[in-house]
PDB file of C-alpha atoms in Angstrom:
ATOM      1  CA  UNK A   1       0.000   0.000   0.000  1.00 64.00           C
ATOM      2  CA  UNK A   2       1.438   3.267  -0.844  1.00 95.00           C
ATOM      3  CA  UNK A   3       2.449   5.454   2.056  1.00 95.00           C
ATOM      4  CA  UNK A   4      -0.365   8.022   1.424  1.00 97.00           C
ATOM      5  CA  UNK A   5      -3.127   5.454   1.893  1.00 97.00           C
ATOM      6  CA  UNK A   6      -1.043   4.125   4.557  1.00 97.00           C
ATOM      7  CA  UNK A   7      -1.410   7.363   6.527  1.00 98.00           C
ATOM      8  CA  UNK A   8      -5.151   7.790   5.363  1.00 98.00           C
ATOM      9  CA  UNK A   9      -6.347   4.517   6.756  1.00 98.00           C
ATOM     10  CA  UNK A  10      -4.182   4.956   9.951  1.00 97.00           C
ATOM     11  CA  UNK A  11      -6.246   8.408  10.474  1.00 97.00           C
ATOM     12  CA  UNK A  12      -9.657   6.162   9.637  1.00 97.00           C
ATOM     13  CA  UNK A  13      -8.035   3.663  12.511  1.00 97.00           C
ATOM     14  CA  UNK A  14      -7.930   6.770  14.592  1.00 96.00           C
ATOM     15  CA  UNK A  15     -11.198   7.793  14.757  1.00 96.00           C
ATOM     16  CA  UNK A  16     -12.704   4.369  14.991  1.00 96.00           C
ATOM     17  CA  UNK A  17     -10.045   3.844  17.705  1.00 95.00           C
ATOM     18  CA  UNK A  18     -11.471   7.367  19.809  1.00 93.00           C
ATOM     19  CA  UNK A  19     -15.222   6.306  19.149  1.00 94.00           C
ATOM     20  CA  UNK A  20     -14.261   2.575  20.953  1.00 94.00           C
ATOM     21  CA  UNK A  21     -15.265   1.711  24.393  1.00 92.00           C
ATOM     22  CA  UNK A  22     -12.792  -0.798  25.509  1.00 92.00           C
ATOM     23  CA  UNK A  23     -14.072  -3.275  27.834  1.00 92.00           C
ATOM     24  CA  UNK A  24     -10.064  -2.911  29.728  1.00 92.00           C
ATOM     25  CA  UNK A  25      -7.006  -0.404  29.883  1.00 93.00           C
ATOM     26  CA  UNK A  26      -5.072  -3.095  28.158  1.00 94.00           C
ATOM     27  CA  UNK A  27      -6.671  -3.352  25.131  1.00 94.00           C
ATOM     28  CA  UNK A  28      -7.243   0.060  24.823  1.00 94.00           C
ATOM     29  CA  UNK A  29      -3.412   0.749  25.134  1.00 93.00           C
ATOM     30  CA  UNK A  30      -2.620  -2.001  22.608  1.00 94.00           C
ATOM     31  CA  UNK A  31      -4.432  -0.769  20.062  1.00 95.00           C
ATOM     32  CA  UNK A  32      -3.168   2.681  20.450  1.00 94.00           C
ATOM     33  CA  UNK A  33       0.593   1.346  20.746  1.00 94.00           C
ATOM     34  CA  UNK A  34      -0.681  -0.231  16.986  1.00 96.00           C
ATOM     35  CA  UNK A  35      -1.638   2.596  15.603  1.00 96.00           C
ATOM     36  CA  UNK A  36       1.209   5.059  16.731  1.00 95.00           C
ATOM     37  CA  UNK A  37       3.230   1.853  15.611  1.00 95.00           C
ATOM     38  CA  UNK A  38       2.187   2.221  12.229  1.00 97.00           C
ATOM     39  CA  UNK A  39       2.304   5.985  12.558  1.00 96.00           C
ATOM     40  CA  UNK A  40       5.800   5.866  12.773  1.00 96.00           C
ATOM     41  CA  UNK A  41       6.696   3.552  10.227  1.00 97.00           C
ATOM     42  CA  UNK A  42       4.833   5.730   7.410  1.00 97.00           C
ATOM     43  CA  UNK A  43       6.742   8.583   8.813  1.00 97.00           C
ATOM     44  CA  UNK A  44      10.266   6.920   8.890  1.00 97.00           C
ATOM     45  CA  UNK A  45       9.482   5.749   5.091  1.00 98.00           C
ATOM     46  CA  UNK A  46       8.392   9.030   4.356  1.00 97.00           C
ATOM     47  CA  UNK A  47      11.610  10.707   5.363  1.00 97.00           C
ATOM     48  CA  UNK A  48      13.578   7.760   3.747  1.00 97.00           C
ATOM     49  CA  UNK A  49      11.874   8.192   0.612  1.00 97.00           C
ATOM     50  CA  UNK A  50      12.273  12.079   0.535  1.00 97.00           C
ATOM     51  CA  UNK A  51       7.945  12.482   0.557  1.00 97.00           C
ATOM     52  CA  UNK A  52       8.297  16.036   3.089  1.00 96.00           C
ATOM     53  CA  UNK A  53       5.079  16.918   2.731  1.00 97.00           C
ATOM     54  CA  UNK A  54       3.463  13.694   3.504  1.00 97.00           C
ATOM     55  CA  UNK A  55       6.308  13.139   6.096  1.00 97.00           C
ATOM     56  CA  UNK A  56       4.498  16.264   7.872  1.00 95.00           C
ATOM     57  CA  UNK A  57       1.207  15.274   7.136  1.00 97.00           C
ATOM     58  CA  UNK A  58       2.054  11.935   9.193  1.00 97.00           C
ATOM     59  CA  UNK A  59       3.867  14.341  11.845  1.00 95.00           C
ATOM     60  CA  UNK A  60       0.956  16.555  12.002  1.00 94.00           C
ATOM     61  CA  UNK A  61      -1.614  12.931  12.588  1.00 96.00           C
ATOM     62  CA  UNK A  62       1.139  11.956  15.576  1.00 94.00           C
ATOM     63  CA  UNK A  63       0.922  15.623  16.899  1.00 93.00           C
ATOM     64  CA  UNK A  64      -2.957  15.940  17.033  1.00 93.00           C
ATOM     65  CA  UNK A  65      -3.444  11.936  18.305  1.00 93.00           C
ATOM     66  CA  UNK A  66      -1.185  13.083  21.786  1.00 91.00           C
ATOM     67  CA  UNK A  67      -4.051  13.674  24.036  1.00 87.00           C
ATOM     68  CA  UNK A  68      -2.720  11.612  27.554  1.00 86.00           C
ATOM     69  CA  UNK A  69       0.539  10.718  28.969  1.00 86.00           C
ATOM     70  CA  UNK A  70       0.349   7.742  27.287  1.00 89.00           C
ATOM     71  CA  UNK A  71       0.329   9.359  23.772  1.00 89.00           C
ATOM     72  CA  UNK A  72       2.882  11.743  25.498  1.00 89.00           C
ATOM     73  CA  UNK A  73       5.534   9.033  26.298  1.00 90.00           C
ATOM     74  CA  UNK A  74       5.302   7.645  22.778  1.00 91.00           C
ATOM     75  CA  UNK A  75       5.489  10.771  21.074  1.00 89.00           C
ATOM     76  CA  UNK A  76       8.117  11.268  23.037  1.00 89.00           C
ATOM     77  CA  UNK A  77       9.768   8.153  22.073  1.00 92.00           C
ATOM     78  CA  UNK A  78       9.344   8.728  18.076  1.00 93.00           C
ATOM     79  CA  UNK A  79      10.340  12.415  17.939  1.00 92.00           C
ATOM     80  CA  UNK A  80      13.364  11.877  20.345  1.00 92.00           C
ATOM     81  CA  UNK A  81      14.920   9.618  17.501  1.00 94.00           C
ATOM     82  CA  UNK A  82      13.860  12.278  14.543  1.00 95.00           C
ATOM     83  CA  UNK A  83      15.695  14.797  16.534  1.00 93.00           C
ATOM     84  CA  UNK A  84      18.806  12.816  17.237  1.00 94.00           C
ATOM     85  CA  UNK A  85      19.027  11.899  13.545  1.00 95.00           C
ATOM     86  CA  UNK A  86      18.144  15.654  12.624  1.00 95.00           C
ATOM     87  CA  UNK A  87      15.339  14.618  10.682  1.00 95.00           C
ATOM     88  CA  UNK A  88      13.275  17.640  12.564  1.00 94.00           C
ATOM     89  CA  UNK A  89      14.949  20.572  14.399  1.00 92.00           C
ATOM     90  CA  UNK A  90      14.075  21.070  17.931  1.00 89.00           C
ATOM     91  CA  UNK A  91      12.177  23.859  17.317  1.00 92.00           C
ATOM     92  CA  UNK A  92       9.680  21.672  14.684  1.00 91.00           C
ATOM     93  CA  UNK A  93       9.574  19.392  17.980  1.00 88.00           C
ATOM     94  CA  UNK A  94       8.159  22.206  20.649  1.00 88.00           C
ATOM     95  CA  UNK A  95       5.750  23.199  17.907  1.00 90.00           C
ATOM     96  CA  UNK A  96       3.877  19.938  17.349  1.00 89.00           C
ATOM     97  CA  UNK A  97       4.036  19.238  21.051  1.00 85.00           C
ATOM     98  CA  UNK A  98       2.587  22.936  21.440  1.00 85.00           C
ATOM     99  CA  UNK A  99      -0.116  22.086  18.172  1.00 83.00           C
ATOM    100  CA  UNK A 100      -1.342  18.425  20.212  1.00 85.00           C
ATOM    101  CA  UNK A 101      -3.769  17.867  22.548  1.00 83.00           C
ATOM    102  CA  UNK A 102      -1.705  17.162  25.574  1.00 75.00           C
ATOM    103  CA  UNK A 103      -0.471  20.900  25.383  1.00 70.00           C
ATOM    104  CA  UNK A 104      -3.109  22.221  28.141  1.00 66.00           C
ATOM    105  CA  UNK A 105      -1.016  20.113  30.674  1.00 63.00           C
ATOM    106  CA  UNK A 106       2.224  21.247  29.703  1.00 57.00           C
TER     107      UNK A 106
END
């Protein structure tokens, strides 16, 4: 599946994912660990195959699906390596923390 369609049925998965009542904590945090998952492989490949805008696109999806600490320690996890490989600046990092969700409790 191209990466495009990739990203467009991961933000499909998304919503489905935020209208689901999970019947325990652990489901609900491995399907989220899935999706963010499969977030960050379609942005990886989109930086390795030199697609920027749908490499921010995917960035933008990660930034706007960080709502809880949770979401928080995996963003965390995915951006910390784009930094460290100066794939994003540091200052692209505070923005799309500052552009998600989980900014009010920052």
């Amino acid at each position: 599946m191209q990466l495009r369609n990739r990203l467009d049925q991961i933000k499909i998965d998304l919503a489905a994912y935020y209208a689901s009542d999970f019947t325990n904590d652990e489901d609900d945090t491995r399907e989220n660990q899935s999706l963010k998952s499969r977030m960050r492989e379609v942005i990886f490949a989109a930086y390795d195959q030199r697609e920027h805008e749908l490499f921010n696109d995917a960035l933008d999806v990660l930034s706007k699906s960080t709502g809880c600490a949770e979401d928080y320690a995996i963003f965390v996890e995915i951006s910390d390596v784009l930094v460290d490989k100066n794939m994003i600046t540091l200052d692209r990092f505070r923005e799309l923390l500052h552009g998600s969700p989980c900014n009010r409790w920052l």
